PDB file of C-alpha atoms in Angstrom:
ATOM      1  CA  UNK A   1      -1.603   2.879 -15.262  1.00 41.00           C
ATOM      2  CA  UNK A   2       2.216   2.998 -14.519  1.00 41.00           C
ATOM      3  CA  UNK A   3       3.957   5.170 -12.129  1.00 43.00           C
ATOM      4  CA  UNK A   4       7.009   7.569 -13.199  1.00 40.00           C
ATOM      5  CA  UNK A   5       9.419   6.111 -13.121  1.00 48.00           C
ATOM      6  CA  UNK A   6       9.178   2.129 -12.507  1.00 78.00           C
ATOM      7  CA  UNK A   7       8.993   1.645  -9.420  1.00 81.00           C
ATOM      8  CA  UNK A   8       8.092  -2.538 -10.146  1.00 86.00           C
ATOM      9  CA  UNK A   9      12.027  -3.269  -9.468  1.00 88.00           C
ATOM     10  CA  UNK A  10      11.625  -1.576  -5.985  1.00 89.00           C
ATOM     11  CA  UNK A  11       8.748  -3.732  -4.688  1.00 92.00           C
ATOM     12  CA  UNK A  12      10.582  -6.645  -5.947  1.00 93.00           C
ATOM     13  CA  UNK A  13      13.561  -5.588  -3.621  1.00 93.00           C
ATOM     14  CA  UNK A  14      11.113  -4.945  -0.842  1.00 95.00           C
ATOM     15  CA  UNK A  15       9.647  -8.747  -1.207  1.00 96.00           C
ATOM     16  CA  UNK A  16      13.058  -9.762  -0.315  1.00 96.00           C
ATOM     17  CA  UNK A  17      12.928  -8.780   3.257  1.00 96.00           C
ATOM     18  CA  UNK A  18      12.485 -11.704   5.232  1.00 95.00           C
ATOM     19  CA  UNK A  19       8.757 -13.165   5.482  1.00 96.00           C
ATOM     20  CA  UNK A  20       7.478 -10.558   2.937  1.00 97.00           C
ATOM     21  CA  UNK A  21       5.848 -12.231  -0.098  1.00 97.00           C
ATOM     22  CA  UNK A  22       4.209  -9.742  -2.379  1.00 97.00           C
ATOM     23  CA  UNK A  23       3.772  -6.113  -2.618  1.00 96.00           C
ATOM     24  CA  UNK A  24       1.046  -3.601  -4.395  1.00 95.00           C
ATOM     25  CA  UNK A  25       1.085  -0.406  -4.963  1.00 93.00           C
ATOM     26  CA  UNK A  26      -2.225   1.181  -6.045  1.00 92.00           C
ATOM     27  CA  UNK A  27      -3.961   4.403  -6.324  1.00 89.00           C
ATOM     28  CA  UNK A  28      -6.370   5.839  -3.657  1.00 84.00           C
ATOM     29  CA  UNK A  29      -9.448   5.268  -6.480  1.00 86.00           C
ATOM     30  CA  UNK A  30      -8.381   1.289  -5.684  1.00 90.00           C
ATOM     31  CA  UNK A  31      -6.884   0.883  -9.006  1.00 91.00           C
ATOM     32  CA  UNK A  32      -3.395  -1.022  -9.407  1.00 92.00           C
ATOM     33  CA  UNK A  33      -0.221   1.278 -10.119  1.00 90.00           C
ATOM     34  CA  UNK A  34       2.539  -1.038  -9.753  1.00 91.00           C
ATOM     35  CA  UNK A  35       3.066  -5.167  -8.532  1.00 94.00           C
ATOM     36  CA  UNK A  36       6.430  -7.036  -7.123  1.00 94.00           C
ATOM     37  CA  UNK A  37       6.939  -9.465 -10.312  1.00 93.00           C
ATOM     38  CA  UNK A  38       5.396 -12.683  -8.070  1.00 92.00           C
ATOM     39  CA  UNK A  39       1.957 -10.783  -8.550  1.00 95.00           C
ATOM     40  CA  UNK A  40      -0.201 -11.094 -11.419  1.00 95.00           C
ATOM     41  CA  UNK A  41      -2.911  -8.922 -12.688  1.00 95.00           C
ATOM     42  CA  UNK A  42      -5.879 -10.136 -11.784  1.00 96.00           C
ATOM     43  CA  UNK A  43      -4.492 -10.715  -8.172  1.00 97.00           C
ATOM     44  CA  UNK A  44      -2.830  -7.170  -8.263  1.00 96.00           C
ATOM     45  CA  UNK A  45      -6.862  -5.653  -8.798  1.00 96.00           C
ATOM     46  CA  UNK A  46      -7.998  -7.692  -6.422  1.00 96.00           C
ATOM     47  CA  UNK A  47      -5.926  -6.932  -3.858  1.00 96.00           C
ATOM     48  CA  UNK A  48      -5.905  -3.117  -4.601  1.00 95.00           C
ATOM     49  CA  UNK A  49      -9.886  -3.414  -4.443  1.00 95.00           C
ATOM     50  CA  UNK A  50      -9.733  -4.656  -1.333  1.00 95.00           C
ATOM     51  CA  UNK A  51      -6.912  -2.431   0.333  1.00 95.00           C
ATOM     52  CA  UNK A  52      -8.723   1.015  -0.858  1.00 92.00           C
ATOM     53  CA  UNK A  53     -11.358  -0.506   1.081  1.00 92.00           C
ATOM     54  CA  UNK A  54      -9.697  -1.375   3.853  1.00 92.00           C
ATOM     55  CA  UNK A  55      -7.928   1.727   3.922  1.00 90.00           C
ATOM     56  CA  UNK A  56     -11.389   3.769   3.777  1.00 88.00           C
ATOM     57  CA  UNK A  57     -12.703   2.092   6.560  1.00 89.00           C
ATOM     58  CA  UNK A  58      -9.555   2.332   8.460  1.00 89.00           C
ATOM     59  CA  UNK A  59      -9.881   6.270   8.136  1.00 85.00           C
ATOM     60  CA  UNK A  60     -13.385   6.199   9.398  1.00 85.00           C
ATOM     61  CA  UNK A  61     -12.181   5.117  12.433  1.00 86.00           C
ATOM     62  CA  UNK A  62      -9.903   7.501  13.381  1.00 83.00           C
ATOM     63  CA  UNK A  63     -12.523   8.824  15.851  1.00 82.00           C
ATOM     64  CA  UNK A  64     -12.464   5.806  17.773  1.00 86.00           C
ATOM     65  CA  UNK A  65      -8.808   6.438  18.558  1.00 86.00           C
ATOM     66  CA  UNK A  66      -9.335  10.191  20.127  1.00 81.00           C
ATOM     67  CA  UNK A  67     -12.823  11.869  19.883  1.00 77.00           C
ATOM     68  CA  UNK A  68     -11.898  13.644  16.861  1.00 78.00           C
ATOM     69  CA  UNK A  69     -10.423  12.782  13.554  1.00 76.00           C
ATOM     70  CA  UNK A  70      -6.965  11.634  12.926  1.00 83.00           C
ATOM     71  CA  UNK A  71      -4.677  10.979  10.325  1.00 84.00           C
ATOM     72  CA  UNK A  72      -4.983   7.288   9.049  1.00 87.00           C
ATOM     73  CA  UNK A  73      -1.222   5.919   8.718  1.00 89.00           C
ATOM     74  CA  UNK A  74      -1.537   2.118   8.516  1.00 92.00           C
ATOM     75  CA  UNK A  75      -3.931  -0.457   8.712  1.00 94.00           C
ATOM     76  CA  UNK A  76      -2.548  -4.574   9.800  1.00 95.00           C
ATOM     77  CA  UNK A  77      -4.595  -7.246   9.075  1.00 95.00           C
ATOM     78  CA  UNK A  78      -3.539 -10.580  10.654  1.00 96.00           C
ATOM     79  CA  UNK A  79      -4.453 -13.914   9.236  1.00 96.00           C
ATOM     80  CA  UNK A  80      -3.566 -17.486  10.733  1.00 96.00           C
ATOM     81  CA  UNK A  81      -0.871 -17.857   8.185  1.00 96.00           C
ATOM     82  CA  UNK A  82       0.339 -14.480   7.706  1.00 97.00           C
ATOM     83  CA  UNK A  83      -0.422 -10.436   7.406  1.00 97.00           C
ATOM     84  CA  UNK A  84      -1.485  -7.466   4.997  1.00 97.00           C
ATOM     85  CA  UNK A  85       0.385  -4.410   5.818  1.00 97.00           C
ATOM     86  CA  UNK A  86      -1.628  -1.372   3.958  1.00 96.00           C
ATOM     87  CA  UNK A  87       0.092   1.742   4.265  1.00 94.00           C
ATOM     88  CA  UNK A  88      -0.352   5.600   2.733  1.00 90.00           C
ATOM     89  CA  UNK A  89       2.406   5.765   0.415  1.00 87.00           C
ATOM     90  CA  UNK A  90       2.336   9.750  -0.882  1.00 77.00           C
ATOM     91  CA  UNK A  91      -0.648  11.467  -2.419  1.00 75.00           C
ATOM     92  CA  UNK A  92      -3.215   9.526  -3.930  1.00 80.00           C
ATOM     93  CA  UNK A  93      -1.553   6.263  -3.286  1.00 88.00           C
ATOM     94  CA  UNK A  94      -0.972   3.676  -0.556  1.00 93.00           C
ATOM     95  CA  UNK A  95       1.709   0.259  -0.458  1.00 95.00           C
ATOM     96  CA  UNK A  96       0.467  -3.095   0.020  1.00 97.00           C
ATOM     97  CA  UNK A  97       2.673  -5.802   1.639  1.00 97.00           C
ATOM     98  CA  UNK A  98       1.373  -9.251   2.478  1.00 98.00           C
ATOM     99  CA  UNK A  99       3.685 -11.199   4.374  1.00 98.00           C
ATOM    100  CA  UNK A 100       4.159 -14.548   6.362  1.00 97.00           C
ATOM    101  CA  UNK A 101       3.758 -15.660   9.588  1.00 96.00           C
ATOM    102  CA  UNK A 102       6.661 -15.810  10.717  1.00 96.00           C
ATOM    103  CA  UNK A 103       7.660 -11.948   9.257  1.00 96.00           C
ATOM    104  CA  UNK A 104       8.625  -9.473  11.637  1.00 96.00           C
ATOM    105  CA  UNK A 105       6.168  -6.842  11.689  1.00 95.00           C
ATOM    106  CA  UNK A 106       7.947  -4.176  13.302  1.00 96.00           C
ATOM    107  CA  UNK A 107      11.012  -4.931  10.986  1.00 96.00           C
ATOM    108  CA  UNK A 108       8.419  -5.160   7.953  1.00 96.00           C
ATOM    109  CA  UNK A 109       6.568  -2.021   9.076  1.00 95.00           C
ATOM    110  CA  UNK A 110       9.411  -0.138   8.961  1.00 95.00           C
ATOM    111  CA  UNK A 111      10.993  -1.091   5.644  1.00 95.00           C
ATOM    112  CA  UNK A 112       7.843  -0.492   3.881  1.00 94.00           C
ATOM    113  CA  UNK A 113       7.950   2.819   5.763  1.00 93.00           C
ATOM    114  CA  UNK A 114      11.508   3.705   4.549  1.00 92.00           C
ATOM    115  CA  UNK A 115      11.022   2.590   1.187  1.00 90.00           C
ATOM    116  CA  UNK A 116       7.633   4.922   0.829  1.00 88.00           C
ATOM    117  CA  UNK A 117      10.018   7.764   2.513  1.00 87.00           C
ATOM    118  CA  UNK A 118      12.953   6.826  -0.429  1.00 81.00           C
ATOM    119  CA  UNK A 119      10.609   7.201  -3.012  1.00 74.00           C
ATOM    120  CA  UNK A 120       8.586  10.448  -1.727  1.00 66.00           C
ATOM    121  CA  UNK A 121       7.202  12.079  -5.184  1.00 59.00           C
ATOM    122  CA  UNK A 122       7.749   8.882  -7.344  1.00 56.00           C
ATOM    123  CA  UNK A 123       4.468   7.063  -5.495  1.00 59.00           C
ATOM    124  CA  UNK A 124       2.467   9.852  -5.997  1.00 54.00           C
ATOM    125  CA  UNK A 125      -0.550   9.412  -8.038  1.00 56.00           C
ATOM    126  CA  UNK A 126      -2.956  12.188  -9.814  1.00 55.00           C
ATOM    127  CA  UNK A 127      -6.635  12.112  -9.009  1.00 52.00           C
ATOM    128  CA  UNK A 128      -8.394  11.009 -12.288  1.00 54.00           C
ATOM    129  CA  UNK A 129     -10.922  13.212 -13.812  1.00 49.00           C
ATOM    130  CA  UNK A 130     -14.190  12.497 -15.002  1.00 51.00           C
ATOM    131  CA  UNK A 131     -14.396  12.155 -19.081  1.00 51.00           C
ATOM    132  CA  UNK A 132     -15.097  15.081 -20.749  1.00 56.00           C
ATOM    133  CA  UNK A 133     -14.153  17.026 -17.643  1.00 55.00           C
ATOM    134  CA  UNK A 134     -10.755  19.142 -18.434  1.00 57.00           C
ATOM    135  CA  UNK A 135      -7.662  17.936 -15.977  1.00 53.00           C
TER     136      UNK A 135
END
């Protein structure tokens, strides 16, 4: 599955910001879309497994925050050498950004943030439908 257009050149620009290492976009069913070229498959399904997950859970506990449910924006997981940044990207998809230790998160946040708002329709992803279903 492959976004319109490639978008692979833009995660490889993102990587570039200092401390970022990889980057992953996938689609909200947890399926890869699109890797930074330091990413191989098996780690690009892997890690989009594991970030719809994340993600899922991280909406769940939106009532936690204020009573009621809220929008989910971003989940940050730390590690003791680094981060994973998951954030919604447009409809049906979300950005992945792991990063080092000594990244700055703000500064990381915030790119990933402007590079989702740069590329607004371009990350969106259809919901898949069922075989035999019609679209």
């Amino acid at each position: 599955m492959s976004l319109s257009p490639d978008i692979n050149w833009i995660l490889n620009d993102l990587v570039k910001f200092a401390g970022a290492r990889h980057a992953v976009v996938l689609s909200a069913d947890g399926l890869m879309v699109a890797a930074s070229a330091d990413v191989g498959r098996d780690l690009a399904d892997t890690v989009s497994a594991i970030a719809s997950g994340m993600q899922s859970l991280s909406r769940a506990g939106g009532k936690f925050v204020q009573g009621e449910p809220t929008a989910w924006q971003q989940t940050m997981v730390s590690y003791t050498d680094g981060y994973i940044f998951i954030l919604a990207a447009d409809e049906g998809s979300y950005l992945v950004v792991s990063a080092g230790q000594d990244a700055d998160v703000e500064g990381l946040s915030y790119r990933m943030g402007k590079t989702i708002d740069s590329l607004g329709p371009a990350l969106r992803v259809a919901p898949r439908h069922p075989v035999g279903r019609p679209a």
